[in-house]
Amino acid sequence: METTLPNIIPNPTTPHDSWAQWYDIIYDIFWGSLLEFKTDETLKVIEAYVQSGLVTDFGCGTGRLSIPLAKKGFSVHAVDQSLGMTEELKRKKDSEGLSSLFLHTNSIADFSGSQGDLSLCVFTVLNYITTEEALNASLKTFAHCTAPGGYLFFDLGDDSFFSPLGFSHKYKKVGEFEREIHFGPTQDGICNRRETGSGILNNQPFQYTDSYPMRYWSPEHVLGLLEILGFVLVIDEFEDLNFGGSSCYLMKKNK
């Protein structure tokens, strides 16, 4: 079946807007079964603690977790600051008739939703936040959107991403598809991540550039701030999930 690409006007200042329409294709090609495994393992963790109710998926992207959670009967509020990503997710939602999936184009800090059973923020989304002010506001959003007795599941990028010298990784070319990621030198915990890619889809060539700052946040710092907001750590070791440059944490809201 031929893939139809939507007409999205990219915003170069918002991560992933410039290649939202190719995002799923690129990740499927270059991550393949590894991404599927990570998705399945994440869903297993979620269902071990939350079997039903309201989930808020922060940094939802194109719905890697929001869609299967909605299909499992959860009410899902999917939040992403990228209009391109949420438009891709809307296309999938409409195609599959997912009435329990609600989309919001917001930053975490600017989102105001209902208290739910689980707040979810994975795929190093918190590392896109580069100021203490925005981090504190985002963590307060987690607290606002998580009911007492509910859970927060999130990850943080490891310090291996944040080198004083920076580094680049060029993926092995797959067919007509190419991808390269460059992390610039880190100063005061912040580096610039730049990704370029190209390929041919439906006999049409495409290319993209995605560039934005990222910041290293130590687990001790983030966990400490969340404890002040009423969360307690449940698990910080996930053998099947702590790979690919990030580590996952599960916390419970006690107040």
XYZ file of N, CA and C in Angstrom:
765
model
N 0.846 -1.196 0.000
C 0.000 0.000 0.000
C 0.881 1.246 0.000
N 0.577 2.201 -0.860
C 1.372 3.412 -0.944
C 1.079 4.311 0.239
N 2.136 4.907 0.796
C 1.994 5.822 1.907
C 1.716 7.218 1.385
N 0.701 7.874 1.928
C 0.383 9.241 1.556
C 0.947 10.180 2.601
N 1.771 11.132 2.186
C 2.397 12.055 3.119
C 1.542 13.301 3.277
N 1.268 13.718 4.518
C 0.474 14.922 4.737
C 1.276 16.171 4.409
N 0.585 17.249 4.141
C 1.238 18.525 3.856
C 1.405 19.283 5.164
N 2.568 19.124 5.809
C 2.833 19.748 7.094
C 3.869 20.846 6.912
N 3.595 22.015 7.452
C 4.563 23.103 7.416
C 5.450 22.982 8.646
N 6.735 22.657 8.485
C 7.586 22.432 9.642
C 7.945 23.717 10.358
N 8.118 23.626 11.669
C 8.636 24.716 12.475
C 10.036 24.317 12.914
N 11.068 24.931 12.358
C 12.428 24.473 12.640
C 12.853 24.653 14.084
N 12.092 25.432 14.865
C 12.467 25.637 16.263
C 11.892 24.572 17.186
N 10.997 23.739 16.700
C 10.375 22.701 17.519
C 10.953 21.343 17.150
N 11.500 20.605 18.137
C 12.081 19.293 17.821
C 11.111 18.401 17.053
N 11.599 17.816 15.970
C 10.927 16.803 15.156
C 9.882 17.345 14.187
N 9.563 18.651 14.251
C 8.574 19.181 13.316
C 9.031 19.045 11.867
N 10.327 19.140 11.632
C 10.829 19.150 10.260
C 10.779 17.789 9.585
N 10.530 16.720 10.363
C 10.492 15.391 9.734
C 9.418 14.492 10.351
N 8.387 15.120 10.906
C 7.332 14.342 11.553
C 6.707 13.327 10.605
N 6.538 13.714 9.320
C 5.878 12.818 8.372
C 6.720 11.603 8.010
N 8.023 11.642 8.325
C 8.907 10.505 8.037
C 9.406 9.819 9.312
N 8.998 10.338 10.460
C 9.538 9.889 11.750
C 9.370 8.384 11.947
N 8.152 7.891 11.779
C 7.892 6.459 11.989
C 8.694 5.601 11.022
N 8.765 6.035 9.784
C 9.485 5.260 8.771
C 10.964 5.162 9.120
N 11.563 6.291 9.491
C 12.987 6.311 9.830
C 13.271 5.432 11.039
N 12.442 5.533 12.078
C 12.683 4.722 13.274
C 12.464 3.240 13.004
N 11.481 2.917 12.201
C 11.262 1.509 11.857
C 12.461 0.943 11.097
N 13.031 1.743 10.213
C 14.160 1.278 9.405
C 15.414 1.108 10.250
N 15.715 2.095 11.102
C 17.005 2.092 11.785
C 16.967 1.488 13.190
N 15.776 1.325 13.777
C 15.657 0.662 15.080
C 14.999 -0.697 14.951
N 14.004 -0.789 14.083
C 13.373 -2.075 13.797
C 12.856 -2.794 15.028
N 13.266 -4.043 15.186
C 12.760 -4.897 16.260
C 13.159 -4.381 17.637
N 14.246 -3.619 17.729
C 14.670 -3.080 19.020
C 13.646 -2.085 19.553
N 13.111 -1.233 18.679
C 12.085 -0.286 19.091
C 10.808 -1.018 19.481
N 10.453 -2.041 18.732
C 9.267 -2.841 19.053
C 9.427 -3.512 20.410
N 10.632 -4.037 20.680
C 10.904 -4.670 21.971
C 10.772 -3.660 23.107
N 11.354 -2.469 22.927
C 11.297 -1.452 23.977
C 9.862 -1.000 24.223
N 9.086 -0.884 23.170
C 7.679 -0.515 23.309
C 6.917 -1.582 24.084
N 7.094 -2.842 23.721
C 6.401 -3.942 24.394
C 6.780 -4.017 25.871
N 8.066 -3.853 26.175
C 8.512 -3.918 27.566
C 7.964 -2.744 28.374
N 7.880 -1.576 27.765
C 7.300 -0.419 28.446
C 5.832 -0.663 28.769
N 5.097 -1.220 27.825
C 3.681 -1.524 28.057
C 3.510 -2.561 29.160
N 4.425 -3.523 29.241
C 4.360 -4.526 30.308
C 4.521 -3.883 31.677
N 5.455 -2.949 31.783
C 5.656 -2.248 33.054
C 4.402 -1.469 33.427
N 3.846 -0.746 32.470
C 2.647 0.042 32.734
C 1.510 -0.841 33.228
N 1.247 -1.939 32.521
C 0.106 -2.792 32.863
C 0.321 -3.570 34.156
N 1.569 -3.696 34.599
C 1.826 -4.353 35.877
C 1.352 -3.495 37.045
N 1.256 -2.186 36.832
C 0.880 -1.279 37.918
C -0.448 -0.569 37.677
N -0.815 -0.368 36.426
C -2.052 0.345 36.099
C -2.802 -0.467 35.045
N -3.976 -0.964 35.406
C -4.724 -1.822 34.481
C -5.823 -1.079 33.724
N -6.202 0.091 34.222
C -7.261 0.855 33.568
C -7.175 2.302 34.043
N -7.988 3.156 33.421
C -8.054 4.536 33.872
C -7.470 5.517 32.882
N -7.053 6.669 33.406
C -6.574 7.786 32.596
C -5.052 7.843 32.585
N -4.483 7.890 31.384
C -3.038 8.029 31.189
C -2.770 9.334 30.453
N -1.798 10.102 30.946
C -1.327 11.269 30.209
C 0.060 10.958 29.680
N 0.195 10.960 28.360
C 1.451 10.600 27.693
C 2.136 11.878 27.220
N 3.115 12.336 28.011
C 3.836 13.565 27.694
C 4.963 13.271 26.704
N 5.056 14.090 25.655
C 6.022 13.808 24.600
C 5.601 12.587 23.815
N 4.316 12.543 23.487
C 3.707 11.343 22.893
C 4.228 11.029 21.499
N 4.779 12.044 20.813
C 5.244 11.813 19.451
C 4.106 11.405 18.534
N 4.341 10.395 17.735
C 3.331 9.919 16.787
C 2.477 8.794 17.363
N 2.591 8.573 18.685
C 1.687 7.627 19.330
C 2.236 6.252 19.598
N 3.555 6.128 19.708
C 4.170 4.813 19.933
C 3.549 4.104 21.133
N 3.235 4.844 22.193
C 2.606 4.258 23.375
C 1.138 4.658 23.495
N 0.797 5.861 23.067
C -0.587 6.331 23.202
C -1.575 5.431 22.470
N -1.223 5.012 21.257
C -2.152 4.208 20.465
C -2.399 2.835 21.085
N -1.355 2.050 21.423
C -1.645 0.754 22.044
C -2.349 0.874 23.391
N -2.064 1.931 24.153
C -2.763 2.118 25.427
C -4.243 2.406 25.197
N -4.551 3.230 24.197
C -5.956 3.500 23.876
C -6.660 2.230 23.411
N -5.960 1.403 22.641
C -6.544 0.148 22.172
C -6.787 -0.831 23.318
N -6.011 -0.695 24.387
C -6.181 -1.571 25.551
C -7.283 -1.086 26.487
N -7.913 0.032 26.152
C -9.042 0.502 26.938
C -8.753 1.674 27.849
N -7.519 2.153 27.867
C -7.204 3.333 28.662
C -7.756 4.584 27.981
N -8.121 5.569 28.790
C -8.375 6.904 28.272
C -7.030 7.621 28.252
N -6.610 8.097 27.086
C -5.252 8.618 26.924
C -5.277 10.071 26.456
N -4.616 10.921 27.226
C -4.362 12.289 26.790
C -2.929 12.340 26.283
N -2.765 12.567 24.992
C -1.457 12.555 24.339
C -0.996 13.994 24.129
N 0.164 14.319 24.713
C 0.643 15.703 24.738
C 1.993 15.797 24.033
N 2.120 16.713 23.076
C 3.408 16.946 22.425
C 3.439 18.378 21.914
N 4.590 19.031 22.040
C 4.689 20.416 21.581
C 4.864 20.526 20.073
N 5.132 19.415 19.402
C 5.316 19.429 17.953
C 3.978 19.270 17.242
N 3.591 20.288 16.497
C 2.352 20.208 15.725
C 2.440 19.109 14.681
N 3.610 18.964 14.063
C 3.776 17.914 13.061
C 3.539 16.534 13.634
N 4.059 16.287 14.837
C 3.898 14.974 15.461
C 2.442 14.724 15.847
N 1.786 15.720 16.430
C 0.391 15.506 16.824
C -0.519 15.379 15.603
N -0.163 16.024 14.493
C -0.962 15.846 13.276
C -0.794 14.434 12.720
N 0.417 13.897 12.817
C 0.613 12.502 12.423
C -0.221 11.576 13.308
N -0.212 11.853 14.610
C -0.989 11.029 15.534
C -2.485 11.172 15.266
N -2.937 12.369 14.939
C -4.357 12.573 14.623
C -4.761 11.745 13.407
N -3.873 11.685 12.420
C -4.172 10.883 11.227
C -4.382 9.420 11.611
N -3.522 8.900 12.494
C -3.660 7.510 12.945
C -4.922 7.324 13.783
N -5.170 8.270 14.680
C -6.367 8.190 15.528
C -7.626 8.128 14.679
N -7.728 9.014 13.691
C -8.908 9.046 12.828
C -9.020 7.767 12.007
N -7.882 7.259 11.538
C -7.880 6.048 10.721
C -8.371 4.844 11.508
N -8.007 4.791 12.801
C -8.347 3.630 13.618
C -9.558 3.865 14.511
N -10.137 5.061 14.461
C -11.340 5.343 15.226
C -11.157 5.239 16.726
N -10.094 5.826 17.233
C -9.775 5.718 18.663
C -10.429 6.866 19.426
N -11.635 6.632 19.901
C -12.400 7.695 20.558
C -11.896 8.012 21.959
N -11.079 7.143 22.542
C -10.575 7.384 23.900
C -9.197 8.035 23.897
N -8.745 8.502 22.727
C -7.448 9.161 22.591
C -7.676 10.643 22.308
N -7.117 11.495 23.175
C -7.317 12.938 23.075
C -5.960 13.620 22.874
N -5.875 14.511 21.890
C -4.597 15.089 21.488
C -4.465 16.534 21.954
N -3.242 16.887 22.369
C -2.963 18.237 22.860
C -1.595 18.681 22.341
N -1.554 19.794 21.631
C -0.279 20.345 21.171
C 0.178 21.384 22.188
N 0.920 20.915 23.177
C 1.397 21.754 24.278
C 2.776 21.308 24.725
N 3.523 22.228 25.325
C 4.685 21.810 26.097
C 4.181 21.196 27.397
N 5.050 20.458 28.071
C 4.649 19.864 29.349
C 4.282 20.956 30.339
N 5.111 21.983 30.426
C 4.911 23.043 31.412
C 3.594 23.783 31.208
N 3.128 23.874 29.962
C 1.918 24.637 29.652
C 0.649 23.792 29.643
N 0.781 22.496 29.918
C -0.388 21.624 29.858
C -1.118 21.614 31.197
N -2.428 21.704 31.143
C -3.261 21.620 32.342
C -4.350 20.591 32.085
N -4.193 19.415 32.680
C -5.149 18.340 32.452
C -5.722 17.815 33.753
N -6.522 16.782 33.642
C -7.144 16.165 34.810
C -6.179 15.213 35.496
N -6.433 14.966 36.784
C -5.636 13.981 37.504
C -5.947 12.591 36.982
N -4.890 11.826 36.728
C -5.067 10.497 36.179
C -4.326 9.443 36.960
N -4.366 8.232 36.426
C -3.764 7.082 37.096
C -2.294 6.902 36.749
N -1.870 7.467 35.617
C -0.475 7.349 35.197
C -0.075 8.559 34.370
N 1.079 9.125 34.724
C 1.729 10.119 33.871
C 2.952 9.457 33.263
N 3.112 9.620 31.964
C 4.137 8.902 31.207
C 4.993 9.920 30.453
N 6.325 9.769 30.538
C 7.210 10.703 29.836
C 8.521 9.992 29.521
N 8.568 9.313 28.374
C 9.743 8.509 28.026
C 10.327 8.929 26.676
N 11.450 8.315 26.331
C 12.219 8.632 25.125
C 12.984 9.943 25.308
N 13.533 10.131 26.503
C 14.388 11.271 26.890
C 13.730 12.624 26.659
N 12.413 12.686 26.802
C 11.695 13.942 26.579
C 12.131 15.016 27.575
N 12.387 14.642 28.833
C 12.784 15.643 29.826
C 14.114 16.303 29.483
N 14.938 15.624 28.707
C 16.220 16.219 28.322
C 16.080 17.304 27.258
N 14.889 17.453 26.688
C 14.638 18.562 25.771
C 14.428 19.866 26.543
N 14.235 19.756 27.844
C 14.039 20.923 28.708
C 15.410 21.417 29.157
N 15.687 22.696 28.984
C 17.055 23.175 29.199
C 17.203 24.203 30.315
N 16.123 24.566 31.001
C 16.241 25.515 32.108
C 15.625 24.929 33.370
N 16.140 25.365 34.514
C 15.588 24.921 35.796
C 14.131 25.345 35.933
N 13.826 26.547 35.462
C 12.461 27.051 35.558
C 11.487 26.152 34.802
N 11.846 25.790 33.576
C 10.969 24.936 32.774
C 10.905 23.525 33.341
N 12.017 23.028 33.882
C 12.001 21.700 34.498
C 11.060 21.678 35.688
N 11.171 22.659 36.567
C 10.296 22.708 37.737
C 8.834 22.817 37.337
N 8.549 23.637 36.329
C 7.166 23.774 35.868
C 6.649 22.464 35.290
N 7.502 21.741 34.580
C 7.095 20.469 33.975
C 6.843 19.409 35.038
N 7.702 19.356 36.047
C 7.503 18.379 37.121
C 6.245 18.704 37.923
N 5.933 19.979 38.064
C 4.682 20.360 38.733
C 3.471 19.918 37.905
N 3.617 19.943 36.582
C 2.549 19.417 35.727
C 2.354 17.928 35.975
N 3.450 17.180 36.103
C 3.337 15.753 36.436
C 2.541 15.575 37.726
N 2.891 16.377 38.742
C 2.213 16.260 40.036
C 0.732 16.608 39.912
N 0.433 17.633 39.115
C -0.959 18.044 38.926
C -1.768 16.972 38.208
N -1.143 16.288 37.259
C -1.862 15.324 36.420
C -1.847 13.903 36.975
N -1.221 13.684 38.123
C -1.157 12.350 38.720
C -1.935 12.348 40.025
N -2.969 11.544 40.095
C -3.793 11.471 41.297
C -3.035 10.770 42.424
N -3.373 11.064 43.689
C -2.779 10.303 44.795
C -2.990 8.805 44.585
N -1.918 8.042 44.726
C -1.981 6.612 44.444
C -1.652 6.268 43.009
N -1.541 7.292 42.158
C -1.183 7.079 40.758
C 0.324 7.012 40.575
N 0.742 6.760 39.345
C 2.162 6.524 39.057
C 2.703 7.499 38.011
N 4.004 7.716 38.105
C 4.759 8.470 37.109
C 5.871 7.573 36.587
N 5.902 7.368 35.272
C 6.941 6.549 34.645
C 7.670 7.425 33.634
N 8.984 7.594 33.826
C 9.739 8.488 32.954
C 11.162 7.975 32.791
N 11.873 8.575 31.843
C 13.284 8.244 31.679
C 14.111 9.507 31.542
N 15.429 9.342 31.709
C 16.384 10.431 31.559
C 17.551 9.950 30.710
N 18.037 10.817 29.847
C 19.204 10.481 29.050
C 20.449 10.369 29.909
N 21.269 9.367 29.640
C 22.497 9.159 30.402
C 23.528 10.227 30.050
N 24.537 10.365 30.932
C 25.561 11.380 30.688
C 26.462 11.039 29.501
N 26.330 9.823 28.958
C 27.135 9.449 27.788
C 26.814 10.304 26.569
N 25.605 10.894 26.534
C 25.232 11.778 25.431
C 25.955 13.123 25.503
N 26.391 13.484 26.701
C 26.820 14.856 26.963
C 28.322 14.907 27.200
N 29.061 14.960 26.116
C 30.518 14.937 26.153
C 31.083 16.343 25.945
N 32.150 16.691 26.658
C 32.777 18.005 26.424
C 33.250 18.185 24.985
N 33.538 17.086 24.314
C 34.032 17.152 22.938
C 32.942 16.945 21.897
N 31.782 16.425 22.322
C 30.736 16.087 21.372
C 31.066 14.805 20.620
N 30.114 14.297 19.866
C 30.369 13.105 19.053
C 29.308 12.981 17.970
N 29.616 12.173 16.970
C 28.683 11.930 15.866
C 28.489 10.434 15.674
N 27.313 10.078 15.182
C 27.039 8.678 14.848
C 26.326 8.631 13.504
N 26.960 7.984 12.543
C 26.342 7.805 11.230
C 25.870 6.368 11.112
N 24.563 6.197 10.934
C 23.992 4.864 10.798
C 24.395 4.252 9.462
N 24.491 2.947 9.454
C 24.745 2.245 8.204
C 23.571 2.472 7.259
N 23.876 2.802 6.025
C 22.834 3.083 5.041
C 21.966 1.852 4.823
N 20.651 2.079 4.806
C 19.690 1.003 4.559
C 18.928 1.347 3.284
N 19.202 0.616 2.209
C 18.553 0.922 0.941
C 18.880 2.341 0.509
N 17.834 3.147 0.325
C 18.022 4.548 -0.058
C 17.993 5.486 1.143
N 17.932 4.921 2.354
C 17.755 5.747 3.541
C 19.074 5.949 4.277
N 19.337 7.210 4.665
C 20.530 7.555 5.419
C 20.144 8.402 6.629
N 20.956 8.278 7.700
C 20.673 9.020 8.925
C 21.972 9.255 9.684
N 22.144 10.477 10.175
C 23.326 10.806 10.969
C 22.922 11.731 12.116
N 23.484 11.474 13.298
C 23.188 12.274 14.484
C 24.488 12.847 15.028
N 24.461 14.117 15.363
C 25.641 14.794 15.909
C 25.266 15.489 17.213
N 26.010 15.193 18.270
C 25.879 15.905 19.536
C 27.055 16.866 19.654
N 26.758 18.158 19.769
C 27.818 19.140 19.897
C 28.469 19.095 21.265
N 29.556 19.829 21.439
C 30.228 19.874 22.746
C 29.277 20.350 23.843
N 29.362 19.722 24.997
C 28.501 20.075 26.122
C 29.149 21.159 26.968
N 28.399 22.218 27.234
C 28.831 23.283 28.124
C 27.720 23.566 29.119
N 28.063 23.570 30.407
C 27.076 23.777 31.471
C 25.914 22.799 31.343
N 26.226 21.575 30.942
C 25.223 20.523 30.853
C 24.387 20.530 29.593
N 24.607 21.495 28.701
C 23.768 21.644 27.509
C 24.581 21.399 26.243
N 24.014 20.632 25.335
C 24.622 20.432 24.022
C 23.557 20.629 22.954
N 23.986 20.756 21.724
C 23.042 20.846 20.610
C 23.014 19.518 19.864
N 21.827 18.967 19.704
C 21.659 17.721 18.963
C 21.193 18.059 17.556
N 21.904 17.551 16.574
C 21.554 17.824 15.181
C 21.450 16.502 14.429
N 20.321 16.307 13.792
C 20.097 15.087 13.017
C 19.807 15.442 11.574
N 20.401 14.681 10.664
C 20.092 14.822 9.246
C 19.716 13.454 8.691
N 18.857 13.461 7.708
C 18.454 12.204 7.091
C 17.934 12.433 5.686
N 17.884 11.363 4.926
C 17.369 11.451 3.561
C 16.937 10.070 3.103
N 16.163 10.048 2.043
C 15.714 8.776 1.496
C 14.802 8.985 0.308
N 14.239 7.902 -0.162
C 13.268 7.938 -1.253
C 12.037 7.157 -0.811
N 10.891 7.796 -0.866
C 9.635 7.175 -0.466
C 8.603 7.417 -1.550
N 7.980 6.336 -2.013
C 7.003 6.444 -3.104
C 7.610 7.162 -4.316
N 8.875 6.833 -4.599
C 9.614 7.404 -5.729
C 9.873 8.904 -5.586
N 9.688 9.437 -4.372
C 9.932 10.851 -4.129
C 11.083 11.001 -3.134
N 12.154 11.703 -3.506
C 13.253 11.914 -2.567
C 12.855 12.901 -1.471
N 13.405 12.714 -0.285
C 13.178 13.659 0.804
C 14.458 13.786 1.619
N 14.556 14.883 2.335
C 15.653 15.068 3.271
C 15.183 15.993 4.390
N 15.845 15.909 5.534
C 15.440 16.738 6.662
C 16.648 17.062 7.530
N 16.510 18.130 8.303
C 17.467 18.497 9.337
C 16.682 18.864 10.586
N 17.103 18.341 11.720
C 16.421 18.581 12.993
C 17.488 18.993 14.004
N 17.380 20.192 14.553
C 18.419 20.692 15.448
C 17.784 21.374 16.651
N 18.233 21.003 17.847
C 17.677 21.591 19.067
C 18.618 21.317 20.244
N 18.550 22.132 21.300
C 19.402 21.909 22.472
C 18.839 20.822 23.376
N 19.728 20.139 24.079
C 19.351 19.156 25.091
C 20.193 19.417 26.341
N 19.654 19.023 27.482
C 20.380 19.237 28.740
C 20.426 17.957 29.559
N 21.580 17.719 30.149
C 21.715 16.587 31.065
C 21.129 16.965 32.418
N 20.217 16.124 32.905
C 19.670 16.268 34.257
C 20.052 15.027 35.042
N 20.702 15.213 36.172
C 21.095 14.051 36.963
C 19.861 13.416 37.584
N 19.816 12.090 37.670
C 18.674 11.420 38.304
C 18.449 11.909 39.727
N 19.529 12.132 40.468
C 19.390 12.575 41.857
C 18.650 13.909 41.939
N 18.956 14.807 41.017
C 18.311 16.119 41.013
C 16.823 16.002 40.695
N 16.493 15.281 39.638
C 15.092 15.161 39.219
C 14.280 14.377 40.247
N 14.822 13.272 40.732
C 14.107 12.482 41.739
C 13.880 13.297 43.002
N 14.868 14.102 43.390
C 14.719 14.939 44.578
C 13.602 15.954 44.429
N 13.515 16.588 43.267
C 12.444 17.552 43.022
C 11.076 16.873 43.034
N 11.006 15.680 42.479
C 9.728 14.955 42.453
C 9.318 14.491 43.842
N 10.270 14.143 44.677
C 9.949 13.760 46.054
C 9.320 14.928 46.808
N 9.811 16.135 46.558
C 9.228 17.326 47.181
C 7.772 17.497 46.752
N 7.460 17.077 45.536
C 6.104 17.206 44.993
C 5.192 16.050 45.384
N 5.692 15.135 46.216
C 4.834 14.073 46.733
C 5.009 12.714 46.111
N 6.037 12.532 45.281
C 6.297 11.233 44.666
C 7.335 10.458 45.476
N 7.196 9.139 45.489
C 8.210 8.272 46.095
C 8.681 7.277 45.037
N 9.962 6.956 45.085
C 10.545 6.044 44.101
C 10.090 4.617 44.361
N 9.640 3.951 43.307
C 9.218 2.552 43.395
C 10.290 1.644 42.795
N 10.721 1.941 41.576
C 11.732 1.130 40.885
C 12.654 2.059 40.093
N 13.960 1.804 40.175
C 14.906 2.549 39.340
C 15.836 1.629 38.558
N 15.492 0.344 38.523
C 16.285 -0.615 37.757
C 15.351 -1.415 36.851
N 15.442 -1.170 35.569
C 14.639 -1.900 34.591
C 15.594 -2.561 33.609
N 15.895 -3.817 33.866
C 16.914 -4.525 33.096
C 16.628 -4.527 31.604
N 15.354 -4.645 31.233
C 15.007 -4.753 29.814
C 14.727 -3.402 29.152
N 14.820 -2.313 29.926
C 14.511 -0.999 29.368
C 15.673 -0.020 29.437
N 16.590 -0.234 30.370
C 17.688 0.713 30.542
C 18.799 0.449 29.528
N 18.515 0.782 28.291
C 19.512 0.665 27.232
C 19.240 1.767 26.212
N 20.140 1.929 25.273
C 19.945 2.960 24.259
C 20.214 4.358 24.769
N 20.955 4.459 25.892
C 21.357 5.774 26.378
C 20.416 6.432 27.348
N 19.466 5.684 27.925
C 18.559 6.267 28.909
C 18.250 5.267 30.015
N 17.790 5.796 31.146
C 17.403 4.966 32.285
C 15.999 5.351 32.725
N 15.204 4.345 33.112
C 13.796 4.548 33.452
C 13.583 4.548 34.961
N 12.523 5.257 35.376
C 12.187 5.372 36.794
C 10.670 5.307 36.949
N 10.222 4.569 37.959
C 8.803 4.502 38.296
C 8.611 5.086 39.685
N 7.715 6.062 39.799
C 7.425 6.698 41.082
C 5.921 6.654 41.343
N 5.568 6.726 42.620
C 4.158 6.718 43.021
C 3.832 8.020 43.735
N 2.659 8.558 43.448
C 2.212 9.813 44.070
C 1.510 9.480 45.381
N 2.058 9.977 46.469
C 1.500 9.673 47.787
C 0.644 10.787 48.346
N 0.727 11.976 47.766
C -0.092 13.073 48.306
C -0.437 14.059 47.199
